[in-house]
mmCIF file of C-alpha atoms in Angstrom:
data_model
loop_
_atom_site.group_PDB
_atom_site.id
_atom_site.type_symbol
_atom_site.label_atom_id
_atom_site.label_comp_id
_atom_site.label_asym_id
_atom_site.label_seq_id
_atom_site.Cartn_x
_atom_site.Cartn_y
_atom_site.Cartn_z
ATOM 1 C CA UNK A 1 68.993 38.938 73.130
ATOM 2 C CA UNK A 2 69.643 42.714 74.007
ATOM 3 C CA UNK A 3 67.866 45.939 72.851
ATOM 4 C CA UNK A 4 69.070 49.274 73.036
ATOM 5 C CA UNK A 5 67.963 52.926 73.101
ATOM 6 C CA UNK A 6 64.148 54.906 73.573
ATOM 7 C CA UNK A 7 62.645 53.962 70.361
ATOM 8 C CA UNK A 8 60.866 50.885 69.883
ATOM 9 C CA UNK A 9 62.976 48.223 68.695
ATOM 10 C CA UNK A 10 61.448 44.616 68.729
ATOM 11 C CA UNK A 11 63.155 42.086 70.768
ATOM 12 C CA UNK A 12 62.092 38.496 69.496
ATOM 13 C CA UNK A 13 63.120 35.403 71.770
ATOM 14 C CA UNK A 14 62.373 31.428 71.991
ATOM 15 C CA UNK A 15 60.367 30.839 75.151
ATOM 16 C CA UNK A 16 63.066 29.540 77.906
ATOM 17 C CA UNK A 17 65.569 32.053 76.739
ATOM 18 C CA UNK A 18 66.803 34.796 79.083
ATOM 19 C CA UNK A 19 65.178 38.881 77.734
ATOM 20 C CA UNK A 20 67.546 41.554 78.263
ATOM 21 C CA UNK A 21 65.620 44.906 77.782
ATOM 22 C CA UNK A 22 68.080 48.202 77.282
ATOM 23 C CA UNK A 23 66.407 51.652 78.635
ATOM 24 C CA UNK A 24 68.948 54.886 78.104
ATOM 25 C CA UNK A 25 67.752 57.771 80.552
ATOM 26 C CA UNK A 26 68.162 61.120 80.112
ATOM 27 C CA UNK A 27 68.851 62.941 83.183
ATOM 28 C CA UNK A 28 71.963 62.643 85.899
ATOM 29 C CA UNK A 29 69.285 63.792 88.435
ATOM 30 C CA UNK A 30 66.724 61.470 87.973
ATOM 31 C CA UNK A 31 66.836 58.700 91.562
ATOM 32 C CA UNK A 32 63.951 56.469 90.932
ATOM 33 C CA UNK A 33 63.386 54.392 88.185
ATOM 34 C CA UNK A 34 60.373 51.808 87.328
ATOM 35 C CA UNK A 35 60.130 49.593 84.681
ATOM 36 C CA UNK A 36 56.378 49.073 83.580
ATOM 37 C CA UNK A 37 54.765 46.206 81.007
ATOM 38 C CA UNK A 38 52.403 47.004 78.620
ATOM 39 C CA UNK A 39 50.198 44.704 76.676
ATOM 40 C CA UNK A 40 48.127 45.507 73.628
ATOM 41 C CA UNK A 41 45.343 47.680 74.492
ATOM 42 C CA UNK A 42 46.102 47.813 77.903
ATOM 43 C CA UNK A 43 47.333 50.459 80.867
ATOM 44 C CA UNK A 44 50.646 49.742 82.113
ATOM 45 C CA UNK A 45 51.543 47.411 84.435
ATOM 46 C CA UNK A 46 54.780 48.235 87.212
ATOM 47 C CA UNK A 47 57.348 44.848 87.171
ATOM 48 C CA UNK A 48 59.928 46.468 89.253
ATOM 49 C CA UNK A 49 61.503 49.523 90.819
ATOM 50 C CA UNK A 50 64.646 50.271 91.758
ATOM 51 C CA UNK A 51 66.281 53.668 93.776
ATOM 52 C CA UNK A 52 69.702 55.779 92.438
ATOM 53 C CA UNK A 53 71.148 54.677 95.325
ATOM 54 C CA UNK A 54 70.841 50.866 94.123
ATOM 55 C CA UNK A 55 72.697 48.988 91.231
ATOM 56 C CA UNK A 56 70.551 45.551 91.185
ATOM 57 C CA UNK A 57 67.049 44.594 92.046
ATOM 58 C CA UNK A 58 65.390 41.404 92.002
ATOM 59 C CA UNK A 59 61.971 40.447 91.598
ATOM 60 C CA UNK A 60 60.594 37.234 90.424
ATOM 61 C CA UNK A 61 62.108 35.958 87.294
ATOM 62 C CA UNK A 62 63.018 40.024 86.811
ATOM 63 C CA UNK A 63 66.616 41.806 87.750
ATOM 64 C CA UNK A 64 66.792 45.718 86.786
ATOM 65 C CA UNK A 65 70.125 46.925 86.367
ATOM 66 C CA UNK A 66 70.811 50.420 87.103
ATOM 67 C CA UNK A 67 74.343 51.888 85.402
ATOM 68 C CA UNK A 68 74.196 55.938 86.584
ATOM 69 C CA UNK A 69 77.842 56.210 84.979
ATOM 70 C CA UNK A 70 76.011 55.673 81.924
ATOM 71 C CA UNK A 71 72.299 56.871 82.301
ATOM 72 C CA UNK A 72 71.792 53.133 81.572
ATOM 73 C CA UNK A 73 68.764 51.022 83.206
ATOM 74 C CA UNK A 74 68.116 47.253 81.979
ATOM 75 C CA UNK A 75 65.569 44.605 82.295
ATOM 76 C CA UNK A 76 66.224 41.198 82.743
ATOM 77 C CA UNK A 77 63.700 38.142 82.446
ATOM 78 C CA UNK A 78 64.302 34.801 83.148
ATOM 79 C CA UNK A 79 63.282 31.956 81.365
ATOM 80 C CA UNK A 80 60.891 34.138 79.052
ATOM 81 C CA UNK A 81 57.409 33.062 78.422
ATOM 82 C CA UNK A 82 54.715 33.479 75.891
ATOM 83 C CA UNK A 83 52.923 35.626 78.204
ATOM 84 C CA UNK A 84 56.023 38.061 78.762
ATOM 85 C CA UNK A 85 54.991 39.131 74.957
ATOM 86 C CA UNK A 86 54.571 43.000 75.441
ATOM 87 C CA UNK A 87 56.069 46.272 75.081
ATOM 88 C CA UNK A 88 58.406 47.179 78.382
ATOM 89 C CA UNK A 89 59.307 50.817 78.763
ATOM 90 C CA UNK A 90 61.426 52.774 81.448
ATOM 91 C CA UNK A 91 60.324 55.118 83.654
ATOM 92 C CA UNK A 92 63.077 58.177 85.278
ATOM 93 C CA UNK A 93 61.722 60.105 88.106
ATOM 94 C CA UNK A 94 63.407 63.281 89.240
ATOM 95 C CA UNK A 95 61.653 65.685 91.632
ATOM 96 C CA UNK A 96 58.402 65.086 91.206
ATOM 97 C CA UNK A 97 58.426 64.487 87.487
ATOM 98 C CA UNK A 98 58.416 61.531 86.035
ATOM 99 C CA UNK A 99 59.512 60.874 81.900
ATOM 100 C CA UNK A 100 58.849 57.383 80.230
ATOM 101 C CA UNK A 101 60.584 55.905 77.800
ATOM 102 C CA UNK A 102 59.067 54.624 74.059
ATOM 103 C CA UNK A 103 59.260 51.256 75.099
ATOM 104 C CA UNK A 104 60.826 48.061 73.512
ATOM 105 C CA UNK A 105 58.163 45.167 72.102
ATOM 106 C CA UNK A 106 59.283 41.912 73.144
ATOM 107 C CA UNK A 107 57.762 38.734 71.083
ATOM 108 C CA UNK A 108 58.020 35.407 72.292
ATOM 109 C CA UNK A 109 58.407 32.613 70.183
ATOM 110 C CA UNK A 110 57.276 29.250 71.484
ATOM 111 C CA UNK B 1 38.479 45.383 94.463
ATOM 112 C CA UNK B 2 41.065 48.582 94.123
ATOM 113 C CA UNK B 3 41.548 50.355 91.067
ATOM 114 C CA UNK B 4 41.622 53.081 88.176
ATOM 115 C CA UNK B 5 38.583 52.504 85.937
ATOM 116 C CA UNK B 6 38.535 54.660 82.585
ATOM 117 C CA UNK B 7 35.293 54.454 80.390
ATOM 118 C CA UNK B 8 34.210 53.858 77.561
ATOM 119 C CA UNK B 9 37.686 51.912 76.078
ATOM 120 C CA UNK B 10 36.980 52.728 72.797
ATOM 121 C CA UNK B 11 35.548 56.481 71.591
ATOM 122 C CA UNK B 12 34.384 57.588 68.257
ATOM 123 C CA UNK B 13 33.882 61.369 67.350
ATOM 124 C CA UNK B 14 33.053 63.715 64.885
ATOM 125 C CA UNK B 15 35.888 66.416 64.168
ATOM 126 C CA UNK B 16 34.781 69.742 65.987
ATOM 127 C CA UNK B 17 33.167 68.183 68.814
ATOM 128 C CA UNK B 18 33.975 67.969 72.726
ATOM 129 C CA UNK B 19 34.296 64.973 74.313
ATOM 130 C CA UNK B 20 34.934 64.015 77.892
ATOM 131 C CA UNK B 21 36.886 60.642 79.342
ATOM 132 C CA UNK B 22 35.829 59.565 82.740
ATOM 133 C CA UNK B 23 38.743 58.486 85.006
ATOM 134 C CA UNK B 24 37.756 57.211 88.394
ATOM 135 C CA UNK B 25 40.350 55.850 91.038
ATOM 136 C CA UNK B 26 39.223 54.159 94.758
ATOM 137 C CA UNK B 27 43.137 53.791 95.752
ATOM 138 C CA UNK B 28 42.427 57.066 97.912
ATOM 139 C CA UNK B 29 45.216 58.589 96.155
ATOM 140 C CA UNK B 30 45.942 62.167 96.070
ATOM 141 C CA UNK B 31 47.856 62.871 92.669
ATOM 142 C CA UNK B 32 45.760 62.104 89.654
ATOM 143 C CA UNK B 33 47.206 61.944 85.891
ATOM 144 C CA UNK B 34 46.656 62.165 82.240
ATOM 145 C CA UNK B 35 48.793 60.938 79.350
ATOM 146 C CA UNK B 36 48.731 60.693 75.515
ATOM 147 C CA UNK B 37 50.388 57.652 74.034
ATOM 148 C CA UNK B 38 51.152 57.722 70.473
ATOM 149 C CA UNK B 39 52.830 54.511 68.222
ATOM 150 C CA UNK B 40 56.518 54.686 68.615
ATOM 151 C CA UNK B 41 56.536 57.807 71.239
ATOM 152 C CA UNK B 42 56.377 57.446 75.326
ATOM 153 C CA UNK B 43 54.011 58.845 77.312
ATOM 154 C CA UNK B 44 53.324 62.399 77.278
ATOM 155 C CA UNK B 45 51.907 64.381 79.880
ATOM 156 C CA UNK B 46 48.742 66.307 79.572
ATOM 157 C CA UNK B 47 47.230 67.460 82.582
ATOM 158 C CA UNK B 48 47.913 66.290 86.448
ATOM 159 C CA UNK B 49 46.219 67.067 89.923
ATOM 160 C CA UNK B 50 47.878 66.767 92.923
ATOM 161 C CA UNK B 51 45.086 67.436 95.102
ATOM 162 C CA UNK B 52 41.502 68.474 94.581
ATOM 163 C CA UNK B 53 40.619 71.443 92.871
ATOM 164 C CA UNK B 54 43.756 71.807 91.722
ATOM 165 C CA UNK B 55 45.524 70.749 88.931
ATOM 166 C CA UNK B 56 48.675 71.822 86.378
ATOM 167 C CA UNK B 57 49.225 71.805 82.865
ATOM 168 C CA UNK B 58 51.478 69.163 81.763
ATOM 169 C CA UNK B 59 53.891 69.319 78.449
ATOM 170 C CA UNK B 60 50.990 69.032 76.099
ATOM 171 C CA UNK B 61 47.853 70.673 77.416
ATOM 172 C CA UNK B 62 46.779 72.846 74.794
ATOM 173 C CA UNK B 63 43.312 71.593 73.392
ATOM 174 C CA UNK B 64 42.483 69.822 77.020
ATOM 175 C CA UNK B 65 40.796 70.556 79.947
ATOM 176 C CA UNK B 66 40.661 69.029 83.481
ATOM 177 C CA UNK B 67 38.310 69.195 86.182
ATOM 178 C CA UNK B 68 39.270 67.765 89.756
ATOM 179 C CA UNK B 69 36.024 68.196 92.229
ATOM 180 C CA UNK B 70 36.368 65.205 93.974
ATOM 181 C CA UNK B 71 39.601 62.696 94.637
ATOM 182 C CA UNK B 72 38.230 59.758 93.084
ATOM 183 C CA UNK B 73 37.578 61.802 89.732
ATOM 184 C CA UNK B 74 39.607 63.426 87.419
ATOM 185 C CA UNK B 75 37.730 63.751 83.863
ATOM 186 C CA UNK B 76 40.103 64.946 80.712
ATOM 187 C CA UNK B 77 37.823 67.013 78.038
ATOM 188 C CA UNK B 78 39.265 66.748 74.459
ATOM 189 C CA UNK B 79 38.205 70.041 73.110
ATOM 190 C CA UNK B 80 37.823 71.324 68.950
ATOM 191 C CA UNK B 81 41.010 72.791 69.849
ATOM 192 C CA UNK B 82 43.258 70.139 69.788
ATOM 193 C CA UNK B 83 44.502 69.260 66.357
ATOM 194 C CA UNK B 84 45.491 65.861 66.568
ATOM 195 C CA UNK B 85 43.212 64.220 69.298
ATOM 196 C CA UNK B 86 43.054 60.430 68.059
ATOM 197 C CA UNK B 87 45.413 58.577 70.286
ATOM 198 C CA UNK B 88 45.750 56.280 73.151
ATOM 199 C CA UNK B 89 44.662 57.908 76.526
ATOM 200 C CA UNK B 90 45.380 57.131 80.097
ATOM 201 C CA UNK B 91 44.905 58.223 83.442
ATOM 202 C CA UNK B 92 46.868 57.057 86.419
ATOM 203 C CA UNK B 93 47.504 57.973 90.042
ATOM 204 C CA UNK B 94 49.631 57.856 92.719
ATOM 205 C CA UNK B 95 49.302 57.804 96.474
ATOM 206 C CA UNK B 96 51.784 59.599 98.883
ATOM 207 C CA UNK B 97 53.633 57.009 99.578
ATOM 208 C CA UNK B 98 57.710 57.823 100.646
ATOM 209 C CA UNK B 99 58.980 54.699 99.328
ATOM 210 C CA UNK B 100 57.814 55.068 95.997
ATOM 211 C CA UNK B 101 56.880 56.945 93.674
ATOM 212 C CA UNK B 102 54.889 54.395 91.071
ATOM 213 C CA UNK B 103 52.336 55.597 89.106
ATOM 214 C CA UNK B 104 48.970 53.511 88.752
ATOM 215 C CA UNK B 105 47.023 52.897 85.033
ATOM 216 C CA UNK B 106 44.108 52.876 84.305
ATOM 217 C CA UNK B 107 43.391 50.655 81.153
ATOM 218 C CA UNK B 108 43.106 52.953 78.855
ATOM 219 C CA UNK B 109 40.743 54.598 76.228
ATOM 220 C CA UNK B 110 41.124 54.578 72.735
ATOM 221 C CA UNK B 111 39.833 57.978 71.193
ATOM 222 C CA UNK B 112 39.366 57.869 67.133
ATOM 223 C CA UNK B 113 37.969 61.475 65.683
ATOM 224 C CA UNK B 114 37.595 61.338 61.992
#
Protein backbone atom coordinates (compact mmCIF):
# COMPACT_ATOMS: atom_id res chain seq x y z
CA UNK A 1 0.00 0.00 0.00
CA UNK A 2 1.10 3.70 -0.72
CA UNK A 3 0.37 6.99 1.17
CA UNK A 4 0.70 10.31 -0.04
CA UNK A 5 1.15 13.94 1.07
CA UNK A 6 2.13 15.84 4.83
CA UNK A 7 -1.00 15.13 6.62
CA UNK A 8 -1.54 12.08 8.43
CA UNK A 9 -3.13 9.54 6.43
CA UNK A 10 -3.23 5.92 7.94
CA UNK A 11 -1.56 3.26 6.04
CA UNK A 12 -3.00 -0.23 7.21
CA UNK A 13 -1.08 -3.48 5.96
CA UNK A 14 -1.10 -7.47 6.67
CA UNK A 15 2.17 -8.32 8.38
CA UNK A 16 4.56 -9.80 5.43
CA UNK A 17 3.36 -7.18 3.05
CA UNK A 18 5.79 -4.61 1.62
CA UNK A 19 4.92 -0.45 3.37
CA UNK A 20 5.43 2.20 0.97
CA UNK A 21 5.39 5.56 2.94
CA UNK A 22 4.93 8.91 0.55
CA UNK A 23 6.69 12.22 2.10
CA UNK A 24 6.18 15.52 -0.37
CA UNK A 25 8.95 18.19 0.60
CA UNK A 26 8.73 21.57 0.25
CA UNK A 27 11.86 23.15 -0.72
CA UNK A 28 14.24 22.68 -4.07
CA UNK A 29 17.10 23.60 -1.64
CA UNK A 30 16.69 21.30 0.95
CA UNK A 31 20.03 18.26 0.49
CA UNK A 32 19.50 16.05 3.42
CA UNK A 33 16.66 14.19 4.23
CA UNK A 34 15.89 11.65 7.30
CA UNK A 35 13.11 9.64 7.78
CA UNK A 36 12.33 9.17 11.62
CA UNK A 37 9.70 6.49 13.46
CA UNK A 38 7.61 7.45 16.03
CA UNK A 39 5.70 5.28 18.40
CA UNK A 40 2.93 6.30 20.75
CA UNK A 41 4.22 8.37 23.45
CA UNK A 42 7.54 8.25 22.38
CA UNK A 43 10.58 10.67 20.88
CA UNK A 44 11.45 9.89 17.47
CA UNK A 45 13.49 7.40 16.35
CA UNK A 46 16.01 8.04 12.87
CA UNK A 47 15.47 4.69 10.31
CA UNK A 48 17.43 6.17 7.55
CA UNK A 49 19.07 9.11 5.85
CA UNK A 50 19.77 9.82 2.63
CA UNK A 51 21.89 13.07 0.83
CA UNK A 52 20.41 15.31 -2.45
CA UNK A 53 23.06 14.00 -4.16
CA UNK A 54 21.60 10.29 -3.75
CA UNK A 55 18.41 8.66 -5.34
CA UNK A 56 18.29 5.22 -3.21
CA UNK A 57 19.40 4.16 0.20
CA UNK A 58 19.26 0.97 1.84
CA UNK A 59 19.10 0.01 5.28
CA UNK A 60 17.81 -3.12 6.75
CA UNK A 61 14.46 -4.13 5.53
CA UNK A 62 14.22 -0.03 4.68
CA UNK A 63 14.96 1.71 1.02
CA UNK A 64 14.29 5.69 0.94
CA UNK A 65 13.66 6.95 -2.33
CA UNK A 66 14.59 10.39 -3.07
CA UNK A 67 12.69 12.02 -6.43
CA UNK A 68 14.20 15.96 -6.38
CA UNK A 69 12.29 16.40 -9.86
CA UNK A 70 9.38 16.08 -7.75
CA UNK A 71 10.19 17.21 -4.09
CA UNK A 72 9.22 13.53 -3.53
CA UNK A 73 10.96 11.27 -0.67
CA UNK A 74 9.51 7.60 0.08
CA UNK A 75 9.85 4.91 2.58
CA UNK A 76 9.97 1.48 1.87
CA UNK A 77 9.67 -1.57 4.40
CA UNK A 78 10.06 -4.94 3.73
CA UNK A 79 8.16 -7.65 4.90
CA UNK A 80 6.25 -5.32 7.50
CA UNK A 81 5.87 -6.38 11.03
CA UNK A 82 3.64 -5.80 13.94
CA UNK A 83 6.26 -3.86 15.52
CA UNK A 84 6.72 -1.44 12.39
CA UNK A 85 3.12 -0.09 13.77
CA UNK A 86 3.94 3.73 14.16
CA UNK A 87 3.70 7.03 12.71
CA UNK A 88 6.83 7.70 10.08
CA UNK A 89 7.41 11.31 9.16
CA UNK A 90 10.03 13.08 6.80
CA UNK A 91 12.50 15.23 7.70
CA UNK A 92 14.10 18.18 4.82
CA UNK A 93 17.18 19.87 5.91
CA UNK A 94 18.40 22.97 4.14
CA UNK A 95 21.12 25.17 5.67
CA UNK A 96 20.95 24.57 8.94
CA UNK A 97 17.21 24.26 9.26
CA UNK A 98 15.54 21.42 9.40
CA UNK A 99 11.29 21.10 8.69
CA UNK A 100 9.42 17.74 9.50
CA UNK A 101 6.73 16.47 7.99
CA UNK A 102 3.06 15.47 9.84
CA UNK A 103 3.81 12.03 9.55
CA UNK A 104 1.84 8.98 8.12
CA UNK A 105 0.46 6.18 10.90
CA UNK A 106 1.14 2.86 9.68
CA UNK A 107 -1.01 -0.16 11.37
CA UNK A 108 -0.09 -3.57 10.99
CA UNK A 109 -2.44 -6.19 10.80
CA UNK A 110 -1.30 -9.65 11.79
CA UNK B 1 24.50 4.47 28.42
CA UNK B 2 24.17 7.71 25.89
CA UNK B 3 21.23 9.72 25.69
CA UNK B 4 18.56 12.66 25.90
CA UNK B 5 16.58 12.23 29.13
CA UNK B 6 13.42 14.64 29.50
CA UNK B 7 11.53 14.57 32.93
CA UNK B 8 8.77 14.18 34.27
CA UNK B 9 6.83 12.39 30.94
CA UNK B 10 3.70 13.45 31.95
CA UNK B 11 2.92 17.27 33.50
CA UNK B 12 -0.19 18.62 34.97
CA UNK B 13 -0.75 22.45 35.56
CA UNK B 14 -2.94 24.97 36.62
CA UNK B 15 -3.70 27.75 33.88
CA UNK B 16 -1.54 30.91 34.82
CA UNK B 17 1.30 29.12 36.16
CA UNK B 18 5.09 28.62 34.99
CA UNK B 19 6.40 25.51 34.51
CA UNK B 20 9.82 24.29 33.54
CA UNK B 21 10.82 20.83 31.46
CA UNK B 22 14.21 19.49 32.19
CA UNK B 23 16.10 18.27 29.07
CA UNK B 24 19.46 16.72 29.74
CA UNK B 25 21.74 15.19 26.91
CA UNK B 26 25.40 13.20 27.68
CA UNK B 27 26.00 12.80 23.69
CA UNK B 28 28.46 15.89 24.20
CA UNK B 29 26.58 17.57 21.59
CA UNK B 30 26.71 21.16 20.89
CA UNK B 31 23.21 22.14 19.30
CA UNK B 32 20.35 21.59 21.67
CA UNK B 33 16.47 21.73 20.58
CA UNK B 34 12.91 22.23 21.46
CA UNK B 35 9.75 21.25 19.60
CA UNK B 36 5.93 21.30 20.02
CA UNK B 37 4.07 18.40 18.50
CA UNK B 38 0.47 18.75 18.07
CA UNK B 39 -2.17 15.74 16.60
CA UNK B 40 -2.11 15.92 12.89
CA UNK B 41 0.74 18.83 12.64
CA UNK B 42 4.78 18.15 12.41
CA UNK B 43 7.08 19.37 14.59
CA UNK B 44 7.39 22.91 15.29
CA UNK B 45 10.26 24.67 16.46
CA UNK B 46 10.39 26.58 19.65
CA UNK B 47 13.61 27.49 20.88
CA UNK B 48 17.29 26.03 19.83
CA UNK B 49 20.96 26.52 21.20
CA UNK B 50 23.76 26.00 19.27
CA UNK B 51 26.23 26.47 21.85
CA UNK B 52 26.13 27.51 25.47
CA UNK B 53 24.74 30.60 26.52
CA UNK B 54 23.34 31.08 23.50
CA UNK B 55 20.32 30.26 21.99
CA UNK B 56 17.58 31.56 19.10
CA UNK B 57 14.04 31.82 18.88
CA UNK B 58 12.54 29.29 16.73
CA UNK B 59 9.03 29.73 14.63
CA UNK B 60 6.95 29.59 17.74
CA UNK B 61 8.67 31.09 20.75
CA UNK B 62 6.34 33.45 22.06
CA UNK B 63 5.17 32.27 25.64
CA UNK B 64 8.71 30.22 26.13
CA UNK B 65 11.83 30.71 27.54
CA UNK B 66 15.23 28.91 27.34
CA UNK B 67 18.14 28.85 29.43
CA UNK B 68 21.49 27.16 28.14
CA UNK B 69 24.28 27.36 31.14
CA UNK B 70 25.75 24.25 30.63
CA UNK B 71 25.91 21.73 27.34
CA UNK B 72 24.27 18.91 28.84
CA UNK B 73 21.16 21.20 29.81
CA UNK B 74 18.80 23.01 28.00
CA UNK B 75 15.47 23.59 30.21
CA UNK B 76 12.22 25.05 28.14
CA UNK B 77 9.93 27.29 30.66
CA UNK B 78 6.23 27.32 29.56
CA UNK B 79 5.24 30.70 30.75
CA UNK B 80 1.25 32.29 31.52
CA UNK B 81 1.96 33.72 28.27
CA UNK B 82 1.48 31.10 26.03
CA UNK B 83 -2.11 30.50 25.11
CA UNK B 84 -2.25 27.11 24.09
CA UNK B 85 0.54 25.24 26.10
CA UNK B 86 -0.97 21.55 26.36
CA UNK B 87 0.88 19.56 23.80
CA UNK B 88 3.51 17.05 23.19
CA UNK B 89 7.09 18.40 23.97
CA UNK B 90 10.51 17.36 22.92
CA UNK B 91 13.96 18.19 23.08
CA UNK B 92 16.64 16.82 20.85
CA UNK B 93 20.25 17.45 19.88
CA UNK B 94 22.70 17.15 17.52
CA UNK B 95 26.46 16.81 17.49
CA UNK B 96 28.76 18.44 14.80
CA UNK B 97 29.08 15.82 12.89
CA UNK B 98 29.82 16.59 8.73
CA UNK B 99 28.16 13.59 7.58
CA UNK B 100 24.99 14.21 9.06
CA UNK B 101 22.91 16.25 10.21
CA UNK B 102 20.31 13.88 12.42
CA UNK B 103 18.69 15.21 15.15
CA UNK B 104 18.49 13.12 18.53
CA UNK B 105 14.93 12.78 20.81
CA UNK B 106 14.47 12.78 23.78
CA UNK B 107 11.24 10.80 24.78
CA UNK B 108 9.16 13.27 25.29
CA UNK B 109 6.90 15.09 27.89
CA UNK B 110 3.40 15.34 27.83
CA UNK B 111 2.25 18.84 29.27
CA UNK B 112 -1.75 19.03 30.11
CA UNK B 113 -2.78 22.73 31.65
CA UNK B 114 -6.42 22.87 32.36
Amino acid sequence: GESVGLHLPTLSVQEGDNSIINCAYSNSASDYFIWYKQESGKGPQFIIDIRSNMDKRQGQRVTVLLNKTVKHLSLQIAATQPGDSAVYFCAEYNNNDMRFGAGTRLTVKP
Amino acid sequence: DGGITQSPKYLFRKEGQNVTLSCEQNLNHDAMYWYRQDPGQGLRLIYYSQIVNDFQKGDIAEGYSVSREKKESFPLTVTSAQKNPTAFYLCASRGASGNSYEQYFGPGTRLTVT
